[in-house]
Tab-separated table of C-alpha atoms in Angstrom:
chain	number	residue	atom	x	y	z
A	1	UNK	CA	-79.144	74.516	79.193
A	2	UNK	CA	-80.031	73.421	82.705
A	3	UNK	CA	-78.247	70.122	82.216
A	4	UNK	CA	-75.112	71.889	81.098
A	5	UNK	CA	-75.139	74.059	84.230
A	6	UNK	CA	-75.603	71.064	86.500
A	7	UNK	CA	-72.707	69.236	84.841
A	8	UNK	CA	-70.537	72.302	85.175
A	9	UNK	CA	-71.313	72.651	88.891
A	10	UNK	CA	-70.668	68.944	89.453
A	11	UNK	CA	-67.340	69.252	87.672
A	12	UNK	CA	-66.305	72.144	89.901
A	13	UNK	CA	-67.236	70.165	93.023
A	14	UNK	CA	-65.257	67.136	91.900
A	15	UNK	CA	-62.296	69.344	91.080
A	16	UNK	CA	-62.433	70.889	94.541
A	17	UNK	CA	-62.587	67.496	96.183
A	18	UNK	CA	-59.637	66.326	94.122
A	19	UNK	CA	-57.686	69.407	95.116
A	20	UNK	CA	-58.433	68.805	98.768
A	21	UNK	CA	-57.543	65.133	98.556
A	22	UNK	CA	-54.390	65.632	96.541
A	23	UNK	CA	-53.015	68.536	98.563
A	24	UNK	CA	-49.766	67.730	100.338
A	25	UNK	CA	-50.124	66.250	103.844
A	26	UNK	CA	-47.473	66.484	106.592
A	27	UNK	CA	-46.785	63.135	108.312
A	28	UNK	CA	-44.424	62.671	111.233
A	29	UNK	CA	-43.295	59.534	113.037
A	30	UNK	CA	-43.029	60.049	116.784
A	31	UNK	CA	-42.523	57.841	119.832
A	32	UNK	CA	-43.048	57.986	123.577
A	33	UNK	CA	-42.652	55.792	126.642
A	34	UNK	CA	-45.466	54.091	128.512
A	35	UNK	CA	-46.728	56.320	131.313
A	36	UNK	CA	-45.570	59.597	129.751
A	37	UNK	CA	-47.690	62.536	128.579
A	38	UNK	CA	-47.393	63.208	124.854
A	39	UNK	CA	-48.503	66.258	122.841
A	40	UNK	CA	-49.233	66.357	119.097
A	41	UNK	CA	-48.545	69.757	117.496
A	42	UNK	CA	-50.115	70.221	114.040
A	43	UNK	CA	-49.027	72.849	111.545
A	44	UNK	CA	-51.718	75.487	111.208
A	45	UNK	CA	-51.872	78.443	108.811
A	46	UNK	CA	-54.331	81.087	109.917
A	47	UNK	CA	-56.885	81.181	112.687
A	48	UNK	CA	-58.621	77.947	113.591
A	49	UNK	CA	-62.389	77.959	113.202
A	50	UNK	CA	-62.875	74.189	113.329
A	51	UNK	CA	-60.581	71.328	114.307
A	52	UNK	CA	-61.091	67.572	114.518
A	53	UNK	CA	-58.711	64.901	115.766
A	54	UNK	CA	-59.047	61.356	114.431
A	55	UNK	CA	-57.389	58.145	115.648
A	56	UNK	CA	-57.303	55.720	112.773
A	57	UNK	CA	-60.915	56.249	111.570
A	58	UNK	CA	-62.470	57.223	114.890
A	59	UNK	CA	-63.085	60.770	115.982
A	60	UNK	CA	-61.480	61.383	119.408
A	61	UNK	CA	-61.844	65.163	119.833
A	62	UNK	CA	-63.418	68.135	118.022
A	63	UNK	CA	-64.121	71.836	118.459
A	64	UNK	CA	-65.686	74.636	116.376
A	65	UNK	CA	-65.849	78.370	116.773
A	66	UNK	CA	-68.594	79.517	119.097
A	67	UNK	CA	-68.412	76.440	121.355
A	68	UNK	CA	-66.936	76.968	124.801
A	69	UNK	CA	-65.158	73.639	125.336
A	70	UNK	CA	-63.955	70.854	123.038
A	71	UNK	CA	-65.754	67.536	122.960
A	72	UNK	CA	-63.922	64.242	123.619
A	73	UNK	CA	-64.827	60.672	122.741
A	74	UNK	CA	-64.092	57.234	124.140
A	75	UNK	CA	-61.369	57.001	126.818
A	76	UNK	CA	-59.898	60.379	125.866
A	77	UNK	CA	-62.634	62.223	127.708
A	78	UNK	CA	-60.783	62.092	131.021
A	79	UNK	CA	-57.154	62.057	129.876
A	80	UNK	CA	-56.852	64.305	126.825
A	81	UNK	CA	-56.616	68.061	126.306
A	82	UNK	CA	-57.258	70.029	123.101
A	83	UNK	CA	-55.965	73.596	122.862
A	84	UNK	CA	-58.279	75.510	120.531
A	85	UNK	CA	-55.818	78.318	119.776
A	86	UNK	CA	-52.930	76.129	118.606
A	87	UNK	CA	-54.645	72.810	117.869
A	88	UNK	CA	-52.270	70.885	120.163
A	89	UNK	CA	-53.673	67.565	121.358
A	90	UNK	CA	-52.210	66.034	124.557
A	91	UNK	CA	-52.721	62.475	125.773
A	92	UNK	CA	-51.903	61.849	129.434
A	93	UNK	CA	-50.369	58.640	130.823
A	94	UNK	CA	-49.839	56.801	127.595
A	95	UNK	CA	-50.549	53.092	127.340
A	96	UNK	CA	-49.535	50.582	124.701
A	97	UNK	CA	-53.042	50.837	123.183
A	98	UNK	CA	-52.470	54.495	122.304
A	99	UNK	CA	-50.026	53.560	119.563
A	100	UNK	CA	-51.761	54.436	116.282
A	101	UNK	CA	-52.037	56.931	113.440
A	102	UNK	CA	-53.494	60.303	114.441
A	103	UNK	CA	-54.723	62.988	112.089
A	104	UNK	CA	-55.590	66.635	112.691
A	105	UNK	CA	-58.121	68.285	110.347
A	106	UNK	CA	-58.045	72.078	110.703
A	107	UNK	CA	-60.419	74.508	108.968
A	108	UNK	CA	-58.992	78.038	109.049
A	109	UNK	CA	-61.024	81.218	108.814
A	110	UNK	CA	-62.024	82.489	105.371
A	111	UNK	CA	-62.489	80.234	102.389
A	112	UNK	CA	-59.180	78.371	102.823
A	113	UNK	CA	-59.072	74.585	102.322
A	114	UNK	CA	-58.835	72.020	105.132
A	115	UNK	CA	-55.355	71.469	106.529
A	116	UNK	CA	-54.272	67.944	107.381
A	117	UNK	CA	-51.433	66.822	109.638
A	118	UNK	CA	-50.721	63.148	110.350
A	119	UNK	CA	-48.714	61.542	113.155
A	120	UNK	CA	-47.690	57.920	113.557
A	121	UNK	CA	-47.256	57.345	117.296
A	122	UNK	CA	-45.142	54.476	118.630
A	123	UNK	CA	-45.464	53.695	122.338
A	124	UNK	CA	-42.443	51.857	123.774
A	125	UNK	CA	-41.778	50.107	127.061
A	126	UNK	CA	-39.303	51.856	129.389
A	127	UNK	CA	-35.618	50.945	128.951
A	128	UNK	CA	-34.548	48.166	131.302
A	129	UNK	CA	-32.409	49.248	134.273
A	130	UNK	CA	-28.788	48.163	134.184
A	131	UNK	CA	-25.848	48.150	136.584
A	132	UNK	CA	-22.879	50.425	135.922
A	133	UNK	CA	-19.614	48.658	135.074
A	134	UNK	CA	-16.148	50.008	135.808
A	135	UNK	CA	-12.558	49.001	135.093
A	136	UNK	CA	-9.071	50.483	135.445
A	137	UNK	CA	-7.018	50.763	132.239
A	138	UNK	CA	-3.749	52.687	131.744
A	139	UNK	CA	-4.180	54.621	134.977
A	140	UNK	CA	-7.756	55.652	134.222
A	141	UNK	CA	-11.101	54.513	135.618
A	142	UNK	CA	-13.620	53.711	132.877
A	143	UNK	CA	-17.290	53.624	133.881
A	144	UNK	CA	-19.811	52.327	131.346
A	145	UNK	CA	-23.459	53.399	131.396
A	146	UNK	CA	-24.511	52.205	127.925
A	147	UNK	CA	-27.832	50.449	127.331
A	148	UNK	CA	-29.315	48.801	124.271
A	149	UNK	CA	-32.393	50.674	123.071
A	150	UNK	CA	-34.076	51.161	119.728
A	151	UNK	CA	-34.204	54.947	120.078
A	152	UNK	CA	-31.620	57.581	120.835
A	153	UNK	CA	-30.450	57.785	124.452
A	154	UNK	CA	-29.008	60.917	126.056
A	155	UNK	CA	-26.428	60.517	128.839
A	156	UNK	CA	-25.596	62.852	131.732
A	157	UNK	CA	-22.943	62.316	134.441
A	158	UNK	CA	-22.690	63.643	137.991
A	159	UNK	CA	-19.907	63.268	140.562
A	160	UNK	CA	-20.858	64.074	144.182
A	161	UNK	CA	-23.849	66.120	142.945
A	162	UNK	CA	-21.635	68.062	140.519
A	163	UNK	CA	-22.449	67.745	136.824
A	164	UNK	CA	-19.674	66.510	134.550
A	165	UNK	CA	-19.491	67.890	131.022
A	166	UNK	CA	-19.809	64.578	129.198
A	167	UNK	CA	-22.547	63.284	126.863
A	168	UNK	CA	-21.222	59.798	126.349
A	169	UNK	CA	-22.118	56.304	127.582
A	170	UNK	CA	-18.553	55.942	128.944
A	171	UNK	CA	-16.904	58.198	131.548
A	172	UNK	CA	-13.154	58.283	132.216
A	173	UNK	CA	-11.639	59.451	135.516
A	174	UNK	CA	-8.116	59.513	136.942
A	175	UNK	CA	-7.108	56.501	139.027
A	176	UNK	CA	-6.198	58.714	142.008
A	177	UNK	CA	-9.808	59.844	142.384
A	178	UNK	CA	-11.317	59.926	145.864
A	179	UNK	CA	-12.467	56.355	146.645
A	180	UNK	CA	-15.282	57.674	148.846
A	181	UNK	CA	-16.821	59.500	145.881
A	182	UNK	CA	-19.917	58.401	143.986
A	183	UNK	CA	-20.726	58.706	140.284
A	184	UNK	CA	-24.280	59.026	138.947
A	185	UNK	CA	-25.345	58.279	135.381
A	186	UNK	CA	-28.659	59.635	134.048
A	187	UNK	CA	-30.130	58.090	130.881
A	188	UNK	CA	-32.881	60.033	129.118
A	189	UNK	CA	-35.227	58.411	126.575
A	190	UNK	CA	-38.032	60.709	125.413
A	191	UNK	CA	-39.205	62.220	128.732
A	192	UNK	CA	-38.200	59.230	130.860
A	193	UNK	CA	-35.057	59.347	133.013
A	194	UNK	CA	-33.242	56.323	134.421
A	195	UNK	CA	-30.666	56.930	137.171
A	196	UNK	CA	-27.861	54.561	138.162
A	197	UNK	CA	-24.978	55.214	140.567
A	198	UNK	CA	-21.739	53.491	141.553
A	199	UNK	CA	-19.165	54.049	144.295
A	200	UNK	CA	-15.580	54.590	143.166
A	201	UNK	CA	-14.388	52.280	145.942
A	202	UNK	CA	-15.622	49.394	143.775
A	203	UNK	CA	-13.425	50.520	140.885
A	204	UNK	CA	-10.181	51.460	142.665
A	205	UNK	CA	-7.637	48.606	143.164
A	206	UNK	CA	-7.327	47.072	146.628
A	207	UNK	CA	-3.778	48.391	147.151
A	208	UNK	CA	-4.879	51.991	146.737
A	209	UNK	CA	-7.804	51.424	149.061
A	210	UNK	CA	-5.471	49.946	151.706
A	211	UNK	CA	-3.240	53.012	151.593
A	212	UNK	CA	-6.255	55.266	151.865
A	213	UNK	CA	-7.665	53.289	154.797
A	214	UNK	CA	-4.278	53.375	156.576
A	215	UNK	CA	-4.048	57.123	156.164
A	216	UNK	CA	-7.582	57.594	157.407
A	217	UNK	CA	-6.844	55.315	160.399
A	218	UNK	CA	-3.783	57.344	161.426
A	219	UNK	CA	-5.741	60.556	161.200
A	220	UNK	CA	-8.506	59.080	163.343
A	221	UNK	CA	-6.022	57.877	165.991
A	222	UNK	CA	-4.353	61.286	166.112
A	223	UNK	CA	-7.687	63.033	166.567
A	224	UNK	CA	-8.703	60.625	169.360
A	225	UNK	CA	-5.407	61.102	171.220
A	226	UNK	CA	-5.687	64.864	170.889
A	227	UNK	CA	-9.204	64.802	172.303
A	228	UNK	CA	-8.122	62.609	175.234
A	229	UNK	CA	-5.243	64.963	176.004
A	230	UNK	CA	-7.540	67.979	175.984
A	231	UNK	CA	-10.089	66.232	178.201
A	232	UNK	CA	-7.338	65.290	180.676
A	233	UNK	CA	-6.091	68.873	180.850
A	234	UNK	CA	-9.647	70.091	181.410
A	235	UNK	CA	-10.238	67.627	184.254
A	236	UNK	CA	-6.950	68.573	185.939
A	237	UNK	CA	-7.782	72.244	185.583
A	238	UNK	CA	-11.234	71.771	187.102
A	239	UNK	CA	-9.743	69.929	190.089
A	240	UNK	CA	-7.024	72.542	190.597
A	241	UNK	CA	-4.173	70.095	189.963
A	242	UNK	CA	-2.865	71.586	186.746
A	243	UNK	CA	-1.051	74.521	188.384
A	244	UNK	CA	0.727	72.284	190.944
A	245	UNK	CA	1.857	69.914	188.174
A	246	UNK	CA	3.210	72.792	186.141
A	247	UNK	CA	5.198	74.057	189.183
A	248	UNK	CA	6.798	70.641	189.593
A	249	UNK	CA	7.850	70.341	185.957
A	250	UNK	CA	11.559	71.397	185.680
A	251	UNK	CA	12.237	74.193	183.278
A	252	UNK	CA	15.171	74.490	180.921
A	253	UNK	CA	17.338	76.506	183.388
A	254	UNK	CA	16.281	74.717	186.594
A	255	UNK	CA	18.978	72.839	188.540
A	256	UNK	CA	18.666	69.126	189.302
A	257	UNK	CA	19.296	68.216	192.913
A	258	UNK	CA	22.003	65.534	193.292
A	259	UNK	CA	23.051	64.958	196.924
A	260	UNK	CA	26.210	63.053	196.044
A	261	UNK	CA	27.499	65.817	193.733
A	262	UNK	CA	26.285	68.996	195.470
A	263	UNK	CA	28.914	71.019	197.365
A	264	UNK	CA	27.350	73.237	199.961
A	265	UNK	CA	28.590	76.779	200.268
A	266	UNK	CA	28.153	79.127	203.133
A	267	UNK	CA	25.153	80.608	201.454
A	268	UNK	CA	23.624	77.168	200.979
A	269	UNK	CA	24.278	76.137	204.581
A	270	UNK	CA	22.893	79.267	206.101
A	271	UNK	CA	20.393	80.813	203.713
A	272	UNK	CA	19.019	82.977	206.520
A	273	UNK	CA	22.388	84.663	206.965
A	274	UNK	CA	22.953	85.254	203.273
A	275	UNK	CA	19.559	86.859	202.794
A	276	UNK	CA	18.264	84.055	200.606
A	277	UNK	CA	14.844	82.573	201.074
A	278	UNK	CA	14.695	78.844	201.355
A	279	UNK	CA	12.530	76.842	199.063
A	280	UNK	CA	9.296	75.771	200.788
A	281	UNK	CA	9.737	72.185	199.706
A	282	UNK	CA	13.315	72.175	200.983
A	283	UNK	CA	12.121	73.607	204.348
A	284	UNK	CA	9.504	70.899	204.608
A	285	UNK	CA	12.066	68.181	203.921
A	286	UNK	CA	14.491	69.668	206.504
A	287	UNK	CA	11.747	69.873	209.126
A	288	UNK	CA	10.998	66.240	208.422
A	289	UNK	CA	14.662	65.314	208.966
A	290	UNK	CA	14.841	67.321	212.235
A	291	UNK	CA	11.710	65.645	213.510
A	292	UNK	CA	13.187	62.247	212.631
A	293	UNK	CA	16.404	63.081	214.540
A	294	UNK	CA	14.442	64.225	217.578
A	295	UNK	CA	12.385	61.062	217.491
A	296	UNK	CA	15.554	58.958	217.353
A	297	UNK	CA	17.096	60.828	220.296
A	298	UNK	CA	13.932	60.416	222.322
A	299	UNK	CA	13.942	56.692	221.618
A	300	UNK	CA	17.592	56.344	222.692
A	301	UNK	CA	16.860	58.299	225.877
A	302	UNK	CA	13.947	56.034	226.739
A	303	UNK	CA	16.103	52.951	226.172
A	304	UNK	CA	18.813	54.393	228.459
A	305	UNK	CA	16.317	55.120	231.227
A	306	UNK	CA	14.838	51.640	230.989
A	307	UNK	CA	18.305	50.082	231.177
A	308	UNK	CA	19.192	52.145	234.240
A	309	UNK	CA	16.051	51.142	236.034
A	310	UNK	CA	16.765	47.507	235.273
A	311	UNK	CA	20.249	47.843	236.751
A	312	UNK	CA	18.892	49.555	239.852
A	313	UNK	CA	16.319	46.873	240.414
A	314	UNK	CA	18.778	44.053	239.983
A	315	UNK	CA	21.870	45.252	241.927
A	316	UNK	CA	20.414	45.211	245.491
A	317	UNK	CA	19.452	41.601	245.061
A	318	UNK	CA	22.785	40.717	243.431
A	319	UNK	CA	25.496	42.516	245.364
A	320	UNK	CA	28.145	40.722	243.382
A	321	UNK	CA	27.156	42.618	240.231
A	322	UNK	CA	28.291	46.205	240.163
A	323	UNK	CA	25.811	48.630	238.585
A	324	UNK	CA	26.571	50.271	235.304
A	325	UNK	CA	27.983	53.749	235.097
A	326	UNK	CA	24.624	55.279	234.239
A	327	UNK	CA	23.018	53.471	237.183
A	328	UNK	CA	25.706	54.741	239.613
A	329	UNK	CA	25.158	58.261	238.409
A	330	UNK	CA	21.427	57.830	238.905
A	331	UNK	CA	21.889	56.442	242.460
A	332	UNK	CA	24.197	59.274	243.364
A	333	UNK	CA	21.754	61.884	242.203
A	334	UNK	CA	18.862	60.182	244.027
A	335	UNK	CA	20.906	59.787	247.215
A	336	UNK	CA	21.792	63.429	247.062
A	337	UNK	CA	18.168	64.372	246.711
A	338	UNK	CA	17.052	62.098	249.621
A	339	UNK	CA	19.738	63.112	252.079
A	340	UNK	CA	19.702	66.745	251.144
């Protein structure tokens, strides 16, 4: 009877082991890039009382209810984290040696069986950087950002820091786009991002760039001339010359003085009699003319006096030469003064 009981108990144990071993296991293939942080998330039913993580056949982390902190093994002690509530296992700064099969063994509360979740981790090198290529076809600029990679690549585009709604390795823009603009392509593989940018001036034909440069040059010249003009006006204003220049500039209704065509009237000849006030500049010019006439008369008078004196000095010594009329008048006046 005892032998029968022992055989029965052994049969139940074997059956339980077979049930545990033959229960369905979840297995997932995942990948990451060297240098990234990666988290394994097992499927758990119920509350975790015990959990063990295994890499290949080696235990790398474990925890059981009542223990404060999980325990780590090998190199995972300083770069792994086990969350006891969810069972998530995170490896920081992946290396190529982390590629392996990982298994989570979770024992829930109660009498439930062990729960197994397997992951096959593939650790890949980062995608190689590449240069953006562009071309102009049928009036459109085509910019290619495609790369060859074994996994899916997500693409994002930005133009002058503004995101473009396009998830494609090729971006198309109008040919009349601003040549000074810049386009940025962002490639995302797992958690790794690779950025590449290109200036539209490389893509736009030379003829369009020449027109744009000519337009920009004219605008720059205009701005420079305008600034010089404003600086000149400011300097003249500071020196007090601007108001005098403005007074000299003829207006639309001002008359132009032409001596050969002007016919003087009585009012023009004698502005003081007609009640008109002479122009200050005209008075200055007339004073200058009067002074010139007086200077000329004074010069003629001096020449006359010098000639008379020469005649007076010469005639007594040359009685045969009769003095000039001016000299005779001078002698008569002097004789009258002496004898009087």
